[in-house]
Every structure is written in structure tokens, then in C-alpha cells.
Short mmCIF file of C-alpha atoms in Angstrom, two decimals:
data_model
loop_
_atom_site.label_atom_id
_atom_site.label_comp_id
_atom_site.label_asym_id
_atom_site.label_seq_id
_atom_site.Cartn_x
_atom_site.Cartn_y
_atom_site.Cartn_z
CA UNK O 901 72.61 50.17 98.91
CA UNK O 902 72.68 53.02 96.39
CA UNK O 903 76.31 52.36 95.44
CA UNK O 904 75.61 48.67 94.78
CA UNK O 905 72.59 49.52 92.63
CA UNK O 906 74.67 51.88 90.52
CA UNK O 907 77.46 49.31 90.11
CA UNK O 908 75.00 46.61 88.99
CA UNK O 909 73.48 48.98 86.44
CA UNK O 910 76.90 49.98 85.09
CA UNK O 911 78.22 46.40 84.94
CA UNK O 912 75.18 45.28 82.95
CA UNK O 913 76.37 47.14 79.86
CA UNK O 914 79.98 45.87 79.83
CA UNK O 915 78.98 42.71 77.95
CA UNK O 916 75.96 42.41 75.65
CA UNK O 917 74.83 39.34 77.62
CA UNK O 918 74.85 41.12 80.98
CA UNK O 919 77.27 38.42 82.16
CA UNK O 920 79.61 40.77 84.06
CA UNK O 921 77.21 40.88 87.00
CA UNK O 922 77.91 37.19 87.66
CA UNK O 923 81.15 38.43 89.25
CA UNK O 924 79.52 40.99 91.55
CA UNK O 925 77.28 40.49 94.54
CA UNK O 926 75.70 42.99 96.91
CA UNK O 927 76.21 41.63 100.44
CA UNK O 928 73.92 42.20 103.40
CA UNK O 929 75.03 41.02 106.84
CA UNK O 930 77.56 38.59 105.30
CA UNK O 931 80.56 37.94 107.53
CA UNK O 932 84.06 36.94 106.43
CA UNK O 933 85.01 33.36 105.70
CA UNK O 934 82.16 32.27 103.45
CA UNK O 935 83.68 30.09 100.71
CA UNK O 936 81.04 30.85 98.06
CA UNK O 937 82.06 33.39 95.43
CA UNK O 938 81.40 36.21 94.87
CA UNK O 939 80.46 36.67 98.54
CA UNK O 940 83.79 35.35 99.86
CA UNK O 941 86.25 37.62 101.60
CA UNK O 942 88.98 37.13 104.19
CA UNK O 943 89.52 38.97 107.46
CA UNK O 944 92.37 38.60 109.92
CA UNK O 945 95.96 37.46 109.65
CA UNK O 946 97.39 34.23 108.33
CA UNK O 947 96.20 31.44 106.10
CA UNK O 948 92.55 30.49 106.36
CA UNK O 949 90.27 28.37 104.23
CA UNK O 950 86.78 26.90 104.14
CA UNK O 951 84.89 24.45 101.94
CA UNK O 952 81.80 24.99 99.79
CA UNK O 953 79.80 22.02 98.53
CA UNK O 954 77.82 21.46 95.36
CA UNK O 955 75.57 18.73 96.70
CA UNK O 956 71.97 19.47 95.72
CA UNK O 957 71.70 15.86 94.54
CA UNK O 958 71.63 14.75 98.19
CA UNK O 959 68.33 16.60 98.65
CA UNK O 960 66.87 15.25 95.38
CA UNK O 961 67.52 11.68 96.50
CA UNK O 962 66.52 12.17 100.15
CA UNK O 963 63.24 13.92 99.36
CA UNK O 964 61.94 10.92 97.44
CA UNK O 965 61.18 9.38 100.85
CA UNK O 966 57.57 8.48 101.75
CA UNK O 967 57.30 10.92 104.69
CA UNK O 968 58.72 14.26 105.80
CA UNK O 969 60.42 12.63 108.76
CA UNK O 970 62.06 10.03 106.55
CA UNK O 971 63.13 12.70 104.05
CA UNK O 972 64.75 14.82 106.75
CA UNK O 973 66.42 11.84 108.38
CA UNK O 974 67.85 10.68 105.06
CA UNK O 975 69.19 14.13 104.17
CA UNK O 976 70.62 14.65 107.65
CA UNK O 977 72.46 11.33 107.49
CA UNK O 978 73.95 12.04 104.07
CA UNK O 979 75.04 15.58 104.93
CA UNK O 980 76.69 14.51 108.17
CA UNK O 981 78.40 11.56 106.49
CA UNK O 982 79.95 13.67 103.74
CA UNK O 983 80.72 16.57 106.08
CA UNK O 984 82.62 14.28 108.45
CA UNK O 985 84.81 12.98 105.62
CA UNK O 986 85.48 16.49 104.28
CA UNK O 987 86.16 17.87 107.75
CA UNK O 988 88.74 15.17 108.53
CA UNK O 989 90.70 16.00 105.37
CA UNK O 990 90.39 19.76 105.87
CA UNK O 991 91.58 19.62 109.48
CA UNK O 992 94.56 17.51 108.41
CA UNK O 993 95.44 20.05 105.72
CA UNK O 994 95.12 22.86 108.23
CA UNK O 995 97.61 21.19 110.54
CA UNK O 996 99.94 20.25 107.67
CA UNK O 997 100.14 23.76 106.21
CA UNK O 998 99.56 25.86 109.31
CA UNK O 999 96.22 27.24 108.19
CA UNK O 1000 92.93 27.79 109.99
CA UNK O 1001 90.05 25.63 108.76
CA UNK O 1002 86.95 27.80 109.04
CA UNK O 1003 84.38 25.12 108.34
CA UNK O 1004 82.01 23.90 105.61
CA UNK O 1005 79.25 25.84 103.89
CA UNK O 1006 76.91 22.95 103.05
CA UNK O 1007 74.37 25.06 101.19
CA UNK O 1008 73.53 22.37 98.61
CA UNK O 1009 74.44 24.52 95.61
CA UNK O 1010 72.79 23.18 92.42
CA UNK O 1011 74.04 22.41 88.93
CA UNK O 1012 71.78 22.92 85.89
CA UNK O 1013 70.58 19.36 85.43
CA UNK O 1014 67.67 17.46 86.97
CA UNK O 1015 69.84 15.32 89.25
CA UNK O 1016 71.36 18.38 90.97
CA UNK O 1017 68.33 20.69 91.16
CA UNK O 1018 67.03 22.09 94.44
CA UNK O 1019 63.82 22.92 92.60
CA UNK O 1020 63.50 19.26 91.64
CA UNK O 1021 63.97 18.34 95.32
CA UNK O 1022 61.07 20.64 96.27
CA UNK O 1023 58.83 19.06 93.66
CA UNK O 1024 59.90 15.54 94.62
CA UNK O 1025 58.86 16.42 98.17
CA UNK O 1026 55.37 17.31 96.92
CA UNK O 1027 55.30 20.93 95.73
CA UNK O 1028 53.27 20.79 92.47
CA UNK O 1029 55.46 23.46 90.81
CA UNK O 1030 58.11 25.54 92.47
CA UNK O 1031 56.66 28.97 93.14
CA UNK O 1032 53.22 27.72 94.14
CA UNK O 1033 52.14 27.69 97.79
CA UNK O 1034 53.92 24.97 99.70
CA UNK O 1035 57.28 26.08 98.31
CA UNK O 1036 58.12 28.14 101.40
CA UNK O 1037 57.33 25.17 103.64
CA UNK O 1038 59.67 22.97 101.58
CA UNK O 1039 62.40 25.62 101.82
CA UNK O 1040 62.02 25.83 105.58
CA UNK O 1041 62.13 22.03 105.94
CA UNK O 1042 65.33 21.76 103.93
CA UNK O 1043 67.03 24.67 105.69
CA UNK O 1044 66.09 23.41 109.15
CA UNK O 1045 67.53 20.00 108.32
CA UNK O 1046 70.85 21.61 107.40
CA UNK O 1047 70.78 23.58 110.66
CA UNK O 1048 70.54 20.34 112.64
CA UNK O 1049 73.44 18.65 110.86
CA UNK O 1050 76.49 18.29 113.10
CA UNK O 1051 79.65 19.67 111.50
CA UNK O 1052 81.64 22.90 111.60
CA UNK O 1053 79.29 25.36 109.90
CA UNK O 1054 80.44 28.51 108.14
CA UNK O 1055 79.09 30.96 105.59
CA UNK O 1056 75.43 30.62 104.66
CA UNK O 1057 74.95 26.91 105.47
CA UNK O 1058 71.44 27.29 104.14
CA UNK O 1059 69.60 26.91 100.88
CA UNK O 1060 70.66 28.33 97.53
CA UNK O 1061 68.01 29.17 94.93
CA UNK O 1062 69.92 30.66 91.96
CA UNK O 1063 67.44 31.24 89.15
CA UNK O 1064 69.88 30.54 86.30
CA UNK O 1065 72.01 27.84 87.94
CA UNK O 1066 69.18 25.39 88.62
CA UNK O 1067 67.28 23.69 85.79
CA UNK O 1068 63.94 23.58 87.61
CA UNK O 1069 64.19 27.17 88.85
CA UNK O 1070 65.03 28.35 85.34
CA UNK O 1071 62.01 26.49 83.94
CA UNK O 1072 59.58 27.80 86.56
CA UNK O 1073 60.89 31.35 86.14
CA UNK O 1074 60.41 31.04 82.38
CA UNK O 1075 56.82 29.87 82.95
CA UNK O 1076 56.14 32.78 85.31
CA UNK O 1077 55.37 30.46 88.23
CA UNK O 1078 58.45 31.63 90.13
CA UNK O 1079 58.92 35.37 90.65
CA UNK O 1080 61.54 37.65 92.17
CA UNK O 1081 59.17 38.32 95.08
CA UNK O 1082 58.82 34.57 95.67
CA UNK O 1083 62.58 34.15 95.90
CA UNK O 1084 62.87 37.06 98.32
CA UNK O 1085 60.08 35.54 100.43
CA UNK O 1086 61.82 32.16 100.61
CA UNK O 1087 64.99 33.93 101.74
CA UNK O 1088 63.19 34.71 105.00
CA UNK O 1089 63.28 31.02 106.00
CA UNK O 1090 66.38 29.79 104.20
CA UNK O 1091 68.55 30.87 101.38
CA UNK O 1092 71.23 33.24 100.32
CA UNK O 1093 68.98 35.90 98.84
CA UNK O 1094 68.46 36.75 95.16
CA UNK O 1095 70.96 34.90 93.01
CA UNK O 1096 71.57 35.03 89.24
CA UNK O 1097 68.30 36.82 88.52
CA UNK O 1098 67.90 37.83 84.81
CA UNK O 1099 66.25 41.26 84.66
CA UNK O 1100 65.17 43.65 81.88
CA UNK O 1101 68.11 45.53 80.42
CA UNK O 1102 66.51 48.92 81.04
CA UNK O 1103 66.16 48.33 84.80
CA UNK O 1104 67.27 51.58 86.40
CA UNK O 1105 69.61 52.02 89.36
CA UNK O 1106 66.62 53.51 91.21
CA UNK O 1107 64.59 50.31 90.75
CA UNK O 1108 67.57 48.16 91.73
CA UNK O 1109 68.00 50.27 94.87
CA UNK O 1110 64.43 49.46 95.94
CA UNK O 1111 65.07 45.71 95.58
CA UNK O 1112 68.39 45.87 97.42
CA UNK O 1113 66.83 47.89 100.23
CA UNK O 1114 64.26 45.13 100.81
CA UNK O 1115 66.98 42.49 100.81
CA UNK O 1116 69.24 44.47 103.15
CA UNK O 1117 66.49 45.13 105.69
CA UNK O 1118 65.41 41.47 105.58
CA UNK O 1119 68.99 40.38 106.27
CA UNK O 1120 69.52 42.78 109.16
CA UNK O 1121 66.07 42.34 110.74
CA UNK O 1122 66.40 38.52 110.72
CA UNK O 1123 70.15 38.69 111.47
CA UNK O 1124 71.07 36.40 108.59
CA UNK O 1125 73.43 36.71 105.61
CA UNK O 1126 71.82 37.49 102.25
CA UNK O 1127 73.23 38.45 98.86
CA UNK O 1128 71.99 39.74 95.53
CA UNK O 1129 73.40 38.90 92.10
CA UNK O 1130 71.05 40.78 89.82
CA UNK O 1131 71.69 40.56 86.08
CA UNK O 1132 70.02 43.16 83.85
CA UNK O 1133 70.47 41.95 80.26
CA UNK O 1134 70.98 44.67 77.63
CA UNK O 1135 68.26 44.84 74.99
CA UNK O 1136 66.04 42.28 76.73
CA UNK O 1137 62.57 42.85 78.15
CA UNK O 1138 60.54 40.88 80.64
CA UNK O 1139 59.51 37.49 79.21
CA UNK O 1140 62.18 37.34 76.52
CA UNK O 1141 64.45 34.26 76.49
CA UNK O 1142 68.01 34.42 77.79
CA UNK O 1143 70.82 33.12 75.59
CA UNK O 1144 73.81 32.47 77.82
CA UNK O 1145 76.47 30.08 76.52
CA UNK O 1146 77.76 28.96 79.92
CA UNK O 1147 77.93 25.40 81.24
CA UNK O 1148 76.78 26.44 84.72
CA UNK O 1149 73.62 28.22 83.53
CA UNK O 1150 70.25 26.89 82.41
CA UNK O 1151 68.64 29.44 80.11
CA UNK O 1152 65.33 30.91 81.17
CA UNK O 1153 63.37 34.08 80.47
CA UNK O 1154 63.94 37.58 81.76
CA UNK O 1155 62.03 37.98 85.02
CA UNK O 1156 59.70 40.88 85.68
CA UNK O 1157 60.73 43.27 88.42
CA UNK O 1158 57.93 44.95 90.38
CA UNK O 1159 60.04 47.95 91.38
CA UNK O 1160 59.90 51.69 90.83
CA UNK O 1161 62.04 54.53 92.19
CA UNK O 1162 61.55 55.10 95.90
CA UNK O 1163 60.20 58.41 97.17
CA UNK O 1164 60.10 60.39 100.38
CA UNK O 1165 62.46 59.47 103.20
CA UNK O 1166 63.22 56.06 101.65
CA UNK O 1167 64.89 57.82 98.73
CA UNK O 1168 67.41 59.58 100.96
CA UNK O 1169 71.14 58.90 101.27
CA UNK O 1170 71.23 58.64 105.07
CA UNK O 1171 72.76 55.79 107.07
CA UNK O 1172 70.05 53.78 108.82
CA UNK O 1173 70.39 51.67 111.96
CA UNK O 1174 68.03 48.70 112.25
CA UNK O 1175 67.98 46.35 115.22
CA UNK O 1176 67.67 42.59 114.58
CA UNK O 1177 64.36 41.29 115.88
CA UNK O 1178 65.80 38.94 118.51
CA UNK O 1179 67.70 41.83 120.14
CA UNK O 1180 64.59 43.89 120.79
CA UNK O 1181 63.54 43.75 124.44
#
């Protein structure tokens, strides 16, 4: 945890935009074979591959349904339909080239426009503004629907809420409706953790360590994969606008971070063993 915090802090100053941290993620309980960068890594011998989808538009369309049951049924149908087509092609390619097909990570990754926004899907479902109460329920509904879909799952296969890669998330973060704590809370029922979070440029490694410790313990305790791509932006303070020139980002404002250096035993460098909740007897 400490090493990752120090790397994030050092990477933030390589480019004046803080963009270098887009290429680095701190991983907690993430196994091999996930196809989403920068969390992807390979383990074992031989050729292996998996597929990652960018299909948030399926949720936007499905969640316009008149009831929760209809919304879930519509999304489930669309995910399984597309997954079946992708899986057929991938399994053929695996046989053709002698590679192992690991599966599909159907995490509904967004693109920064309204048609491909997970935040827009939440609000279409009935959340007044993403970040207000009801948002966690929407996240759980979407993630549970993906869990039920029948295909070869790999990686996160959950819900991605990247603050700068989703137009609605970027807008709600800029308004202050959506906070870092909100995104960490939603990760308990879905998600991949804290992704593309713009932070004040003077955020210390000590403060980053506190955030990463929360994320790591959440991942291990719930036995789920979580990541953190935290992006301190040099010279920027909380509330100031971001100015990225990148087609896959929607600009927002720097998000406040309620973190201070840890003290006492939590500030130590020891290795800690934490049992996942379902293993406790």
C-alpha cells in the first residue's frame, strides 16, 4: 500500500497534467487474466486472451424501462446476446491459434458521451442525480444483473464508475454531488474501485496511503477485485477545473480528498493478514 502511494505521488509530477497516472493502477485482490488495462496481467504458460467490452449504452437503453424487473430483463437479454456472439468468435480464435480463451469482462465500461454513460443509466433508472441516495441501490441492481448473465465471466465483470471517463460522473463530480467516498461506497456492491479520480496536486503520499488502505481492506474483506487510479494534478486545488485534451476523458473539477496521514499502528509498515468475511466461521 505504501509503495503504491509513493509511486502515484511521484508519477503525478512527470507531466504537468498529472496524466502519467492513467497508466498506473494499484491493485487489490485482482487475479490474472483481467483484460482491462492497467489492471491486466498474465500468469501461466502459453497464449491466453480475454475480451473487455465498452458497452455502457446497453444499460442506458435498458434502464429506460417502466419497471425494475423490465429494466433488468432487458439488460440481461442484451448482455447475453452480445456475449454469446463474442464468445463464439473468441472460442474459434482460441482453437485456430492454440490459445486459451479466458472469458469476457462485461463491465459496461463507459465513453464520455451521454449515450455511453453509466451515470446516465443510473439517472434514467430514477436516481435524481448520481451521488444522491438511491445511487447505491442502482449500482447494486446493475451489478447483480451482470452476475446473472450466462457467459464465461472473467476479470471484474461488474460496474465501472471512472470519474473522468463518464460524462455524467464528470458532471456530478464537478458539481460536488459525487465524492470520492461515494465512489468507494458503491464499490462495496459493484465496481472496480476508484478510477480516474482527479485529486489536488499537493496530495501527499501519506494521504494517498490512507485511501489505498481503505480500498485494499474493502477488497480483501469482501473478497472482490478493486483498483485505484488516482490522479493528483500538479498546481491544481480542490474545485478547480481539469483541462485534459484526451478523447476518452470528460473534463471535470478536482475532487476533494478527505484524507490525512495515518497514525498509530495503522501508520506502520507491517504485513497484515485479513480474512474475507465469508471465510469466518
